[in-house]
Coordinates of C-alpha atoms in Angstrom, one line a residue:
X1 CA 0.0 0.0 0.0
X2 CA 2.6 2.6 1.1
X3 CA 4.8 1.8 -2.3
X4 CA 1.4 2.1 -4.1
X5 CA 1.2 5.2 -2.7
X6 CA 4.8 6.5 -4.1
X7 CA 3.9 5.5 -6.9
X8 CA 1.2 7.6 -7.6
X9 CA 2.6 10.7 -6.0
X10 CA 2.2 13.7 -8.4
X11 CA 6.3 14.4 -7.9
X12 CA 7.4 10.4 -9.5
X13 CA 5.0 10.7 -12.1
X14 CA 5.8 14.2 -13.3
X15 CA 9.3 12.9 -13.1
X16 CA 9.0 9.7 -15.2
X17 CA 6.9 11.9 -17.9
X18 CA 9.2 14.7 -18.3
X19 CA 12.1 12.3 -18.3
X20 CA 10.4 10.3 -20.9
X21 CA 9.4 13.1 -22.8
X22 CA 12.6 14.3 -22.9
X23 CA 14.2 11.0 -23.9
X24 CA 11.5 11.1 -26.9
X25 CA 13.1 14.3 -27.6
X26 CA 16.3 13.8 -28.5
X27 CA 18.6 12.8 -30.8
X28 CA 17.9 11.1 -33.3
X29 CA 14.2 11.2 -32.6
X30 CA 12.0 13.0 -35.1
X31 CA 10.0 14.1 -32.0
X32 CA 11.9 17.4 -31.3
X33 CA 8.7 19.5 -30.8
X34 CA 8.4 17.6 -27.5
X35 CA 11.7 19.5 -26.2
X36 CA 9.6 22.3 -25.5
X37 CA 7.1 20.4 -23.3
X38 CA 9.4 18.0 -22.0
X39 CA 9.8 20.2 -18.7
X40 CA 6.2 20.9 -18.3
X41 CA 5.3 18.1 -15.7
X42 CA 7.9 19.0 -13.7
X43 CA 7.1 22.7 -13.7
X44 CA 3.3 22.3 -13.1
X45 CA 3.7 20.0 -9.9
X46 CA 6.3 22.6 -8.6
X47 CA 5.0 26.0 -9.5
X48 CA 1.2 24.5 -9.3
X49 CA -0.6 27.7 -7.7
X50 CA -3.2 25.8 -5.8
X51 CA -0.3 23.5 -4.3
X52 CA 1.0 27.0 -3.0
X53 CA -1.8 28.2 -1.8
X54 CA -2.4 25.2 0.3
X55 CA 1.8 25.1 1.7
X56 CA 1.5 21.4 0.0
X57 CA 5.6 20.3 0.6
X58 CA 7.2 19.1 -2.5
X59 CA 8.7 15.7 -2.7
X60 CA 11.2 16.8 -4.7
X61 CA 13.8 13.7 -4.4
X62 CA 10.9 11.6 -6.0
X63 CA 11.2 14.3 -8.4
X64 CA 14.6 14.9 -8.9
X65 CA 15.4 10.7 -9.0
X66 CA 12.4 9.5 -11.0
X67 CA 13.1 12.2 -13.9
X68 CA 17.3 11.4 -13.6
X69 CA 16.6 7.8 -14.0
X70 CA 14.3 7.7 -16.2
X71 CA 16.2 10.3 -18.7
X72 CA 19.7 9.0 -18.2
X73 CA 19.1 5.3 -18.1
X74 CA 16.8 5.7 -21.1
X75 CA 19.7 7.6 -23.3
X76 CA 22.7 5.9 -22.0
X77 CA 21.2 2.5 -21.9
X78 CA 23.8 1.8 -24.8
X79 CA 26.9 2.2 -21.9
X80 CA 25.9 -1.6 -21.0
X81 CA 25.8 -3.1 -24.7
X82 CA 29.3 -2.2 -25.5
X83 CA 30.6 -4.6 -28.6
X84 CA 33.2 -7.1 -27.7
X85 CA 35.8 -4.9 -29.2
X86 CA 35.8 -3.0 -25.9
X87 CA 38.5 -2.8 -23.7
X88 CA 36.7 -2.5 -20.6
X89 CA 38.1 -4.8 -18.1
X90 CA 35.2 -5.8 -16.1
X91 CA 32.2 -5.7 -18.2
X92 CA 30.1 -7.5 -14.9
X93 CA 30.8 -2.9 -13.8
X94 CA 29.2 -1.8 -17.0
X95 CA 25.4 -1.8 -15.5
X96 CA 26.8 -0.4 -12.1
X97 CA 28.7 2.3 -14.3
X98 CA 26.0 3.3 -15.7
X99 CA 23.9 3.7 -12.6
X100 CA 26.6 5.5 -11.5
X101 CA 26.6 8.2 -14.6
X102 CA 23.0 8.4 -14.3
X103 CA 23.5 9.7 -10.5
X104 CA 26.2 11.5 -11.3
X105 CA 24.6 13.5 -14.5
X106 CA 21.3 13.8 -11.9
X107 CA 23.1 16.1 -9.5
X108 CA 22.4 18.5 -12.2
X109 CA 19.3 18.5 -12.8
X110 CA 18.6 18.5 -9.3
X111 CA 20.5 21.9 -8.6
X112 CA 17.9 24.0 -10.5
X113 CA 15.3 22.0 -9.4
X114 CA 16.5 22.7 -5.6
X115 CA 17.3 26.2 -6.4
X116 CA 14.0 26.2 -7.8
X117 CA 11.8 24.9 -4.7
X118 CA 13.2 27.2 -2.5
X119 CA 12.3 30.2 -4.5
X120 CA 9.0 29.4 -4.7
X121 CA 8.8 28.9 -1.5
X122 CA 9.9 32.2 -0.8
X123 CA 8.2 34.1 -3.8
X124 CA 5.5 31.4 -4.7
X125 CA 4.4 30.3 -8.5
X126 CA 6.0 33.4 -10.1
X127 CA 9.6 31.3 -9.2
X128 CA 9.0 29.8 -12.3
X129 CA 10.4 32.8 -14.4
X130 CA 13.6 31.9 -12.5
X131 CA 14.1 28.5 -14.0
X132 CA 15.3 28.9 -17.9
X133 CA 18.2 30.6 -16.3
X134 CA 18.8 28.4 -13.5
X135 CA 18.2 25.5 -16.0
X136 CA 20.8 26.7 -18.6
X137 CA 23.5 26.8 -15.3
X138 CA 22.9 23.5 -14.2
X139 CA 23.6 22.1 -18.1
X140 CA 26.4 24.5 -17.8
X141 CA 28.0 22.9 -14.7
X142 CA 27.5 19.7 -16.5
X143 CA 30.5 19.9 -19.0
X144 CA 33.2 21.5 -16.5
X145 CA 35.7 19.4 -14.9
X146 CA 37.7 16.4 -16.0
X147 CA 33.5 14.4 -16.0
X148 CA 32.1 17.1 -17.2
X149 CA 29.7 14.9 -19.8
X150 CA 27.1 17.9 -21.3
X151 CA 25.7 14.7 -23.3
X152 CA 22.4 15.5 -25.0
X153 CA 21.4 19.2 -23.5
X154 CA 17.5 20.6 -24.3
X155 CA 19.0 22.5 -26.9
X156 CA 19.7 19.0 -28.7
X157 CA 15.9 18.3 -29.2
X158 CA 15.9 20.9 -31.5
X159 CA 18.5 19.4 -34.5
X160 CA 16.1 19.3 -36.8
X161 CA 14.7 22.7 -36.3
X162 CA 17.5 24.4 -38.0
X163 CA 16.3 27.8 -37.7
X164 CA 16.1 27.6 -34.1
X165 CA 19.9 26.4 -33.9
X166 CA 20.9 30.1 -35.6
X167 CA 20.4 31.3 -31.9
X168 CA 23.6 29.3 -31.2
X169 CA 25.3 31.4 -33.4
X170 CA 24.8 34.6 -30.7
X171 CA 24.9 32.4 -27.3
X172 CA 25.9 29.4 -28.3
X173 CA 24.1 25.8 -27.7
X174 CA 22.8 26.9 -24.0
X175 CA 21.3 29.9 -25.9
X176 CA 18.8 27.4 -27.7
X177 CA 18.4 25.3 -24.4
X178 CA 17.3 29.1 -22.4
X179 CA 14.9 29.6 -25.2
X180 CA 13.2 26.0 -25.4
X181 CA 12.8 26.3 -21.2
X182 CA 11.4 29.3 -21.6
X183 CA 9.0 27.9 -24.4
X184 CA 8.2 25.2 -21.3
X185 CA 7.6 27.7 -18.8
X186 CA 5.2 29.4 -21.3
X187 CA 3.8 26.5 -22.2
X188 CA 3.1 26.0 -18.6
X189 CA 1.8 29.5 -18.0
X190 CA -1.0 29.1 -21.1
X191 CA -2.1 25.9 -19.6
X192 CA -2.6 27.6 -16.1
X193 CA -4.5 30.7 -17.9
X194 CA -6.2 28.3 -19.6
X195 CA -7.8 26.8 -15.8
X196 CA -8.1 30.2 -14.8
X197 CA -4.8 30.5 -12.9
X198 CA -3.6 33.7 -14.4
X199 CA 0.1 34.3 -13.9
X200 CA 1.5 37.0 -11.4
X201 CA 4.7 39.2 -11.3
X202 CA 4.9 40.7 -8.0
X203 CA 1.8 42.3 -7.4
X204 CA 0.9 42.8 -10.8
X205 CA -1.6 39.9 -12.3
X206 CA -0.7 39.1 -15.9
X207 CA -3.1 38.9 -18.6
X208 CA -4.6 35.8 -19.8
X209 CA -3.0 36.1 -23.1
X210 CA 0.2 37.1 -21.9
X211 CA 1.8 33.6 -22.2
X212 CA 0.3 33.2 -25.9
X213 CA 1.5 36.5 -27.1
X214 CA 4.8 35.6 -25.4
X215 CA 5.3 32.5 -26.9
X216 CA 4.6 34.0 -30.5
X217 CA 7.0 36.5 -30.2
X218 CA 9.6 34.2 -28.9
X219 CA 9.6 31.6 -31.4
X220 CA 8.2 33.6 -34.4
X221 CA 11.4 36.1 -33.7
X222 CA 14.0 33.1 -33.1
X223 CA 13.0 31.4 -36.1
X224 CA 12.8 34.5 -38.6
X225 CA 15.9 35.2 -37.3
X226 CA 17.2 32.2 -38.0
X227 CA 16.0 31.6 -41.6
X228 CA 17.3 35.4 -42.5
X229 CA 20.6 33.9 -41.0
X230 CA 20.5 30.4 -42.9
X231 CA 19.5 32.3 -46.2
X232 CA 22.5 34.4 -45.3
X233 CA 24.8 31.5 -44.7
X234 CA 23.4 29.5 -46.9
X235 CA 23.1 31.6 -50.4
X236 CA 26.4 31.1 -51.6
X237 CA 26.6 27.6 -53.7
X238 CA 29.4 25.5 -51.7
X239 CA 29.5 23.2 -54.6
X240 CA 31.0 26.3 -56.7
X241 CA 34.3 27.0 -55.1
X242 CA 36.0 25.9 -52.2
X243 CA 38.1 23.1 -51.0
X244 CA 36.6 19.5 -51.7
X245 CA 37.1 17.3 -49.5
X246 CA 36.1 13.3 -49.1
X247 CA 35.2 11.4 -45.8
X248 CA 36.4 7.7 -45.8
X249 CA 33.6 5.5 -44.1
X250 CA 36.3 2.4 -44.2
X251 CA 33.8 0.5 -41.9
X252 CA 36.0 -1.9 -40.7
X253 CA 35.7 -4.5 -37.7
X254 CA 37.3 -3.3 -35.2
X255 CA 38.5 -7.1 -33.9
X256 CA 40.0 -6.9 -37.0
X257 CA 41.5 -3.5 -36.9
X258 CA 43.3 -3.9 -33.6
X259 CA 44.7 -7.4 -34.3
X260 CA 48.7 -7.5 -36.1
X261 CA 48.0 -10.4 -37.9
X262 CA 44.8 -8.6 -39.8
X263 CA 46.5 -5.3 -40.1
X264 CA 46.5 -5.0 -44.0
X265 CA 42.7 -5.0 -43.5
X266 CA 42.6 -1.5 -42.6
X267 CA 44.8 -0.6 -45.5
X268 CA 43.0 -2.0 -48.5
X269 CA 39.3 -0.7 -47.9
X270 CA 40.7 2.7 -47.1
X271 CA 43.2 2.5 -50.2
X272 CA 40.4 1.9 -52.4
X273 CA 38.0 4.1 -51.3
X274 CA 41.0 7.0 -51.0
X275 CA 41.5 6.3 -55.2
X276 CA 38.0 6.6 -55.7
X277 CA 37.6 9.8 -53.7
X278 CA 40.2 11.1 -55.8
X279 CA 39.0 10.6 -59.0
X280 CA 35.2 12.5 -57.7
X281 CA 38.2 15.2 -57.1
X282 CA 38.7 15.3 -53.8
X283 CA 41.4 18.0 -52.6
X284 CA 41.9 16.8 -48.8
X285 CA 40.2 12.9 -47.5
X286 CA 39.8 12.7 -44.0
X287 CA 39.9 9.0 -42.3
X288 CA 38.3 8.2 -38.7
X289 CA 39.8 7.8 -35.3
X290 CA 42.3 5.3 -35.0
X291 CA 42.1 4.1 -38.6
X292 CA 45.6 3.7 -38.3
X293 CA 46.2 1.4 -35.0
X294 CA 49.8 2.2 -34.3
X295 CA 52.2 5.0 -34.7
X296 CA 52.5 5.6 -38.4
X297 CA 55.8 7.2 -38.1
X298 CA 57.8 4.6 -36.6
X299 CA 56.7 1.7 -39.2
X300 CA 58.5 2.7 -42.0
X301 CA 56.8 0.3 -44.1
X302 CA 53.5 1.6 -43.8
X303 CA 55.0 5.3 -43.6
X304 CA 55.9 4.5 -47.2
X305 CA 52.8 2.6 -48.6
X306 CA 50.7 5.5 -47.3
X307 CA 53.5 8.7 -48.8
X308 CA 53.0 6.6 -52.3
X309 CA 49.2 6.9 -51.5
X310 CA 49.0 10.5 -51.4
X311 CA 51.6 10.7 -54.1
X312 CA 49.6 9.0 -56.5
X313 CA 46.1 10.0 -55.7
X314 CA 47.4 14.0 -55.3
X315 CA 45.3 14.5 -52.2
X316 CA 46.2 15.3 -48.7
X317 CA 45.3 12.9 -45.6
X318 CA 43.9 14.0 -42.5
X319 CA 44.5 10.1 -40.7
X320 CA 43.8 9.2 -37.0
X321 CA 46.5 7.2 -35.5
X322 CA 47.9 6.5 -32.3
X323 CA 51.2 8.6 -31.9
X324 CA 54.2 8.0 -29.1
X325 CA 56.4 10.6 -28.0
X326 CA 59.8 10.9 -25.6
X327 CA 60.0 13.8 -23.2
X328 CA 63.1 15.2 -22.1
X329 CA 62.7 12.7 -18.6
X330 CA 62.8 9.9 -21.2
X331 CA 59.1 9.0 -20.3
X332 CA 56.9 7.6 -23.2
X333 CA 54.0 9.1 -23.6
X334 CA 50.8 8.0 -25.8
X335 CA 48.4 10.4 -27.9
X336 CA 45.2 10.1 -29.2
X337 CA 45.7 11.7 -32.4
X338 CA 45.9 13.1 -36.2
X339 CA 48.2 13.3 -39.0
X340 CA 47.9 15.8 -41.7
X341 CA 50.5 14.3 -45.0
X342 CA 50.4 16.6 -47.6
X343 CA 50.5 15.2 -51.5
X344 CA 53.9 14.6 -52.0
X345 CA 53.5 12.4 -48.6
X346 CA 55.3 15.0 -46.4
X347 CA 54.4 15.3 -43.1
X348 CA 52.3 18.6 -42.4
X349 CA 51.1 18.5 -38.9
X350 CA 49.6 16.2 -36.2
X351 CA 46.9 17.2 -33.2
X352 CA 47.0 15.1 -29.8
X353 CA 43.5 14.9 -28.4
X354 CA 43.2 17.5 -25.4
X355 CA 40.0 16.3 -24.0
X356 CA 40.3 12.8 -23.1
X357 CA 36.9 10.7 -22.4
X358 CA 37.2 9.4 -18.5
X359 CA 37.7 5.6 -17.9
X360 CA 37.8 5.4 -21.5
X361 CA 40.6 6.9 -22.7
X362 CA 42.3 8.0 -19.2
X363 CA 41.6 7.5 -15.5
X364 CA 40.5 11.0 -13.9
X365 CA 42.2 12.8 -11.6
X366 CA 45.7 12.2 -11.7
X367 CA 46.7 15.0 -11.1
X368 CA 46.5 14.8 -7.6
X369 CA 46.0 11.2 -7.1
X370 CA 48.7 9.9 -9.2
X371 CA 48.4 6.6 -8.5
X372 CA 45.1 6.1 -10.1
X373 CA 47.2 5.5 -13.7
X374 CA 48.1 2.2 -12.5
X375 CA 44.4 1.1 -11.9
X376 CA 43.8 -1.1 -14.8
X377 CA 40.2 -0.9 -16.3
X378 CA 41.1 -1.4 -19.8
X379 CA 41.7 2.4 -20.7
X380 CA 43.9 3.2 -23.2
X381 CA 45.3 5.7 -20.5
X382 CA 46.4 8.5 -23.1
X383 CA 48.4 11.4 -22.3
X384 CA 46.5 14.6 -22.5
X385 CA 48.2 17.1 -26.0
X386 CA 49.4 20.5 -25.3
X387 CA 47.2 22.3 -27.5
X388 CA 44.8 22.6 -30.0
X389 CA 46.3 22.5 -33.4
X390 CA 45.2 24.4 -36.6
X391 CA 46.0 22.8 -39.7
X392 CA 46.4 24.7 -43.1
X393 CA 45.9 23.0 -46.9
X394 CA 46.9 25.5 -49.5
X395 CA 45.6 28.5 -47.5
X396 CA 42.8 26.3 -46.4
X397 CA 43.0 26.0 -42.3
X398 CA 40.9 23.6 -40.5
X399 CA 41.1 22.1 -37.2
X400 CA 40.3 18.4 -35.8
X401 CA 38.1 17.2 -32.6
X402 CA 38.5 13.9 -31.9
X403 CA 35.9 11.6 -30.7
X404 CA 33.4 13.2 -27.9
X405 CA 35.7 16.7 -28.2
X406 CA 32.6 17.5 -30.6
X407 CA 30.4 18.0 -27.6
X408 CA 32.6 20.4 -25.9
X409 CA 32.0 23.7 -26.9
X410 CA 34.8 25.6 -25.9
X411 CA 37.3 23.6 -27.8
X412 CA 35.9 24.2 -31.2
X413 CA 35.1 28.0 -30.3
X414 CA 39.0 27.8 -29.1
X415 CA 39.6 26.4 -32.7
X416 CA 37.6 29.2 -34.7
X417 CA 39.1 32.0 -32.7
X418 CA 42.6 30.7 -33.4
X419 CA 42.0 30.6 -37.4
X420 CA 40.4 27.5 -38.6
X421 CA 37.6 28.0 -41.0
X422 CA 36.1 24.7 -40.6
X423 CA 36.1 21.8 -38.4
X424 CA 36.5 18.6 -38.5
X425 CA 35.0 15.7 -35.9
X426 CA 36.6 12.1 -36.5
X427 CA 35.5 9.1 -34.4
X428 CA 35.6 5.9 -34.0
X429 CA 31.7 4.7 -32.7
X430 CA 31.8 0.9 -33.6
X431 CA 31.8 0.0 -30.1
X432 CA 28.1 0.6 -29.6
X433 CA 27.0 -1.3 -32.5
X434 CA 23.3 -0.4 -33.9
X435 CA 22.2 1.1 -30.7
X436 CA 21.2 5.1 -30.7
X437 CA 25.1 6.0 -28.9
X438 CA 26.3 6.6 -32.6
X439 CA 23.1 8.5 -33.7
X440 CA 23.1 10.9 -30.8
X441 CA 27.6 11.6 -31.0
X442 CA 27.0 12.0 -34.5
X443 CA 23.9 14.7 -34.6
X444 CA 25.3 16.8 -31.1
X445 CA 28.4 17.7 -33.6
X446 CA 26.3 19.4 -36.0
X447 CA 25.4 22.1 -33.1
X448 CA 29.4 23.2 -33.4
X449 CA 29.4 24.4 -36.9
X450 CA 25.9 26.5 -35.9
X451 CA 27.6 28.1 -32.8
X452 CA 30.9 29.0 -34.7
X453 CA 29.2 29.4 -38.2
X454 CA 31.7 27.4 -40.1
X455 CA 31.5 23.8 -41.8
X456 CA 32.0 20.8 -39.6
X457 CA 33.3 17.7 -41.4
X458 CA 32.5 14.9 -39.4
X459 CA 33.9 10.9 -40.3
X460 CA 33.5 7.6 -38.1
X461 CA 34.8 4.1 -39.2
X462 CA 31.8 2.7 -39.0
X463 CA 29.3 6.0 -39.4
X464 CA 28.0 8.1 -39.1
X465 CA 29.7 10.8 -41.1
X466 CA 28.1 14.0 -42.9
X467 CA 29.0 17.4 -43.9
X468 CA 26.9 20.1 -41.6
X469 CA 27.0 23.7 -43.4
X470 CA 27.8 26.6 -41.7
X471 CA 23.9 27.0 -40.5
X472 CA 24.1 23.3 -38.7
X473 CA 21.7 21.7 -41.5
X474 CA 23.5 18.2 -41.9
X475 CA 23.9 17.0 -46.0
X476 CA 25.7 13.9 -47.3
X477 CA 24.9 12.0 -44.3
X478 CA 26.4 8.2 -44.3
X479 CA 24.1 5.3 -42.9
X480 CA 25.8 3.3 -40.3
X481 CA 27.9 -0.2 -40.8
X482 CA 28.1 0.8 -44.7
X483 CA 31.3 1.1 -46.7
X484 CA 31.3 4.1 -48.6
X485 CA 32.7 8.1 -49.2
X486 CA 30.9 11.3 -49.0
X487 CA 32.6 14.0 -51.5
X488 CA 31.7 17.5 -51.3
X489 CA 33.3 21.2 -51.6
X490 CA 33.0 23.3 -48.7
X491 CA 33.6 26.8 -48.4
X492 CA 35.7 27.5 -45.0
X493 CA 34.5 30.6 -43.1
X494 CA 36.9 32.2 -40.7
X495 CA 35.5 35.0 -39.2
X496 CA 33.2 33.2 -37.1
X497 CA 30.4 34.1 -35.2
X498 CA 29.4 36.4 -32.1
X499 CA 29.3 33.4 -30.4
X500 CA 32.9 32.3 -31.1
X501 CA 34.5 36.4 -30.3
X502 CA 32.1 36.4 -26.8
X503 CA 31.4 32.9 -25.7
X504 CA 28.9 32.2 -22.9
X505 CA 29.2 36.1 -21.4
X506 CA 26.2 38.0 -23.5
X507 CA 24.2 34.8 -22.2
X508 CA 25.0 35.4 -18.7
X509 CA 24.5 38.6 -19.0
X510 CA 21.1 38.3 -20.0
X511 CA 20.1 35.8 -17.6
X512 CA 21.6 38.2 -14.3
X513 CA 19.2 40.9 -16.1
X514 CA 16.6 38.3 -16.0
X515 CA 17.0 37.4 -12.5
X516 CA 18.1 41.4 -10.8
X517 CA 14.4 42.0 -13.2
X518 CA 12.8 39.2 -11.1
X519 CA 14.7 40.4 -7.5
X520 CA 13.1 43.7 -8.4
X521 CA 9.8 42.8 -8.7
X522 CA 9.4 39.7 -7.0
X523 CA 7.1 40.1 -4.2
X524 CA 4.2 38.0 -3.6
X525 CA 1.2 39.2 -4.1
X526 CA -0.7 41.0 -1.3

């Protein structure tokens, strides 16, 4: 009785809808429309005025872990289905580990939620104009640190709605998620109107078509913004002039890619598929992460098999390879990272990977706990690169994120602002197999080419690769576990965007104006 009774508490429910909603939501879901409702049931049982009226608690860790789990587990399922190419150690942790990220990632959406309660306890339903902004910092707080996993924000329900993304081109990707929370809240306010509960701002009492009339203007004005700014971006032909460039979809297994005695597997597919991009007249071809399983430069062999490649095909080679270096201690040190060969086979450049993924690819904090390198979960425990690198083809410059970098926008606004007038993502998602993991990395890169207003190039051995145009509209896009190329001429754009000269500031800006506004006025009615 007293479990049925949990279970039909207004806080779990409104936390297993909006956490289903949102999961419905995202990437690659066609269902982006429910991003700006997906926060509603949440928002009604919190900010409900007759639940204020009454002093009616709020349960809010039924809440808070009912929408966590029932998001996270529902988008990460995919962390316990890893292929058997994996080199996690102790696959019996993978359901615990994802338990664990699901906790972790739930601490922020319970800040705001926290933050939240206590405002409306102390300014009642009218707190709900506080939470876009509080919303946008907890996703914020959710990509900083060596953890910091931002993995499918609000603003990712919106991929599709390309005229929306433009705003990302002013405040970036929390730009679009503060504009679809606000589209929740207003959803929220018209629903309330529409019972009779008009909403109040201080002691004023708003009308009942305020929330309507809000909502119009807000997304009538973001979108005709953002189709004046795709037709802007967009009006120039990039199949006219430009720099062509090929993605190599080698799709190779990758028990085969990382065994010796199958390495000439890698070689051929991507050999043949190289020739053919060159003959469609490809300028630079770009191959995944990793497609290269061991330090190019010190198998001359290989070194020389790939040289005669570019030499004879007359393109340059953007590869992903593992690379080792010697410091000046004499320690040996292991990168994550890219190649750029030129077409007389001459090395040009390389990029070591400066955001590694946690337990994947290093073991956190080692820093200050040294000691944790030597605890053996199967991570390739990479060394962290100095900087990021901006590569240049015949005037042409371009820089590479590796793997989950794409999700981090501060590296490729860091890569805009240094030169490079497009971008290019290269990963290697085979390990998830036909689950949505390589669906979702490959559609949260397209939101770095809307932010910074440059093309984003994106490759994975075994898909899914696509061109995204400056505006974030994604073209050429690759199915997954296919062999194949995607050719196309881009047209690199270095001046970037607002976004890429200011960064998250104008958005905080407007969100401490939102809440010294709300401070101001926010008294409860008398």
């Amino acid at each position: 009785m007293r479990l049925r009774r949990l279970l039909s508490t207004p806080e779990l429910i409104a936390g297993v809808t909006s956490g289903l909603l949102f999961t419905l939501a995202s990437p690659p879901s066609p269902l982006g429309v429910l991003g700006f409702v997906a926060l509603a049931p949440l928002l009604l049982v919190l900010f409900s005025p007759e639940r204020v009226r009454s002093g009616e608690p709020v349960r809010l860790r039924a809440m808070i872990l009912s929408f966590g789990l029932t998001h996270h587990i529902t988008t990460l399922y995919w962390l316990v289905l890893l292929g058997d190419a994996a080199t996690f150690r102790y696959r019996w942790l993978l359901p615990i580990c994802l338990l664990l990220l699901t906790l972790y990632l739930t601490i922020f959406d319970a800040l705001p939620l926290w933050i939240a309660r206590r405002l409306r306890n102390r300014y009642g339903a009218q707190a709900i104009f506080w939470f876009p902004g509080l919303w946008v910092c907890g996703e914020w707080l959710m990509a900083k640190g060596e953890l910091g996993f931002p993995w499918l924000r609000l603003a990712t329900t919106q991929w599709r709605f390309v005229p929306l993304l433009q705003v990302a081109g002013l405040l970036g990707e929390l730009g679009v998620t503060f504009v679809v929370a606000w589209v929740n809240v207003l959803a929220v306010v018209i629903w309330l109107s529409w019972r009779g509960e008009y909403p109040t701002l201080g002691r004023a009492t708003l009308h009942r078509y305020w929330g309507i009339v809000s909502l119009l203007v807000l997304l009538g004005g973001a979108s005709l913004y953002g189709v004046i700014t795709m037709h802007a971006l967009e009006r120039a032909d990039p199949q006219t002039t430009g720099l062509r460039v090929a993605v190599i979809q080698g799709n190779v297994d990758l028990n085969d890619k990382w065994d010796p005695a199958k390495r000439d597997s890698t070689f051929v597919p991507f050999t043949l598929l190289t020739e053919r991009a060159a003959r469609e007249g490809a300028r630079l071809v770009v191959w995944p992460e990793t497609t290269i399983p061991f330090d190019l430069l010190r198998m001359p062999a290989y070194l020389q098999q790939v040289q005669e490649l570019a030499r004879r095909t007359g393109t340059w080679l953007l590869i992903g390879l593992p690379q080792r270096e010697v410091t000046k201690e004499g320690q040996l040190l292991a990168f994550n990272s890219s190649l750029l060969m030129d077409d007389t086979g001459a090395v040009r450049g390389h990029y070591h990977k400066i955001h590694l993924l946690p337990l994947g690819e290093r073991m956190p904090f080692q820093r200050w706990i040294p000691a944790l390198a030597k605890w053996d979960m199967g991570q390739a425990e990479w060394a962290v690169g100095p900087e990021m690198t901006v590569f240049d083809v015949e005037g042409d410059r371009f820089s590479n994120l590796i793997c989950f970098e794409s999700i981090f926008p501060p590296l490729s606004r860091l890569a805009v602002q240094r030169g490079a007038g497009f971008l290019v993502n290269m990963s290697n998602d085979g390990w998830f197999g036909r689950t949505l993991a390589p669906y979702q990395h490959a559609l949260m890169a397209a939101m770095r080419a809307a932010e910074n207003r440059v093309p984003l190039v994106r490759v994975a051995n075994n898909g899914i690769s696509f061109f995204a145009l400056p505006s974030g509209r994604i073209v050429d896009r690759t199915r997954l576990f296919e062999r194949t190329i995607a050719v196309r001429t881009i047209t690199p754009a270095a001046a970037g965007s607002p976004y890429t000269r200011h960064g998250d500031g104008p958005l905080f800006v407007l969100i401490a104006v939102n809440f010294a506004f709300l401070l101001a006025v926010g008294r409860r009615p008398g």
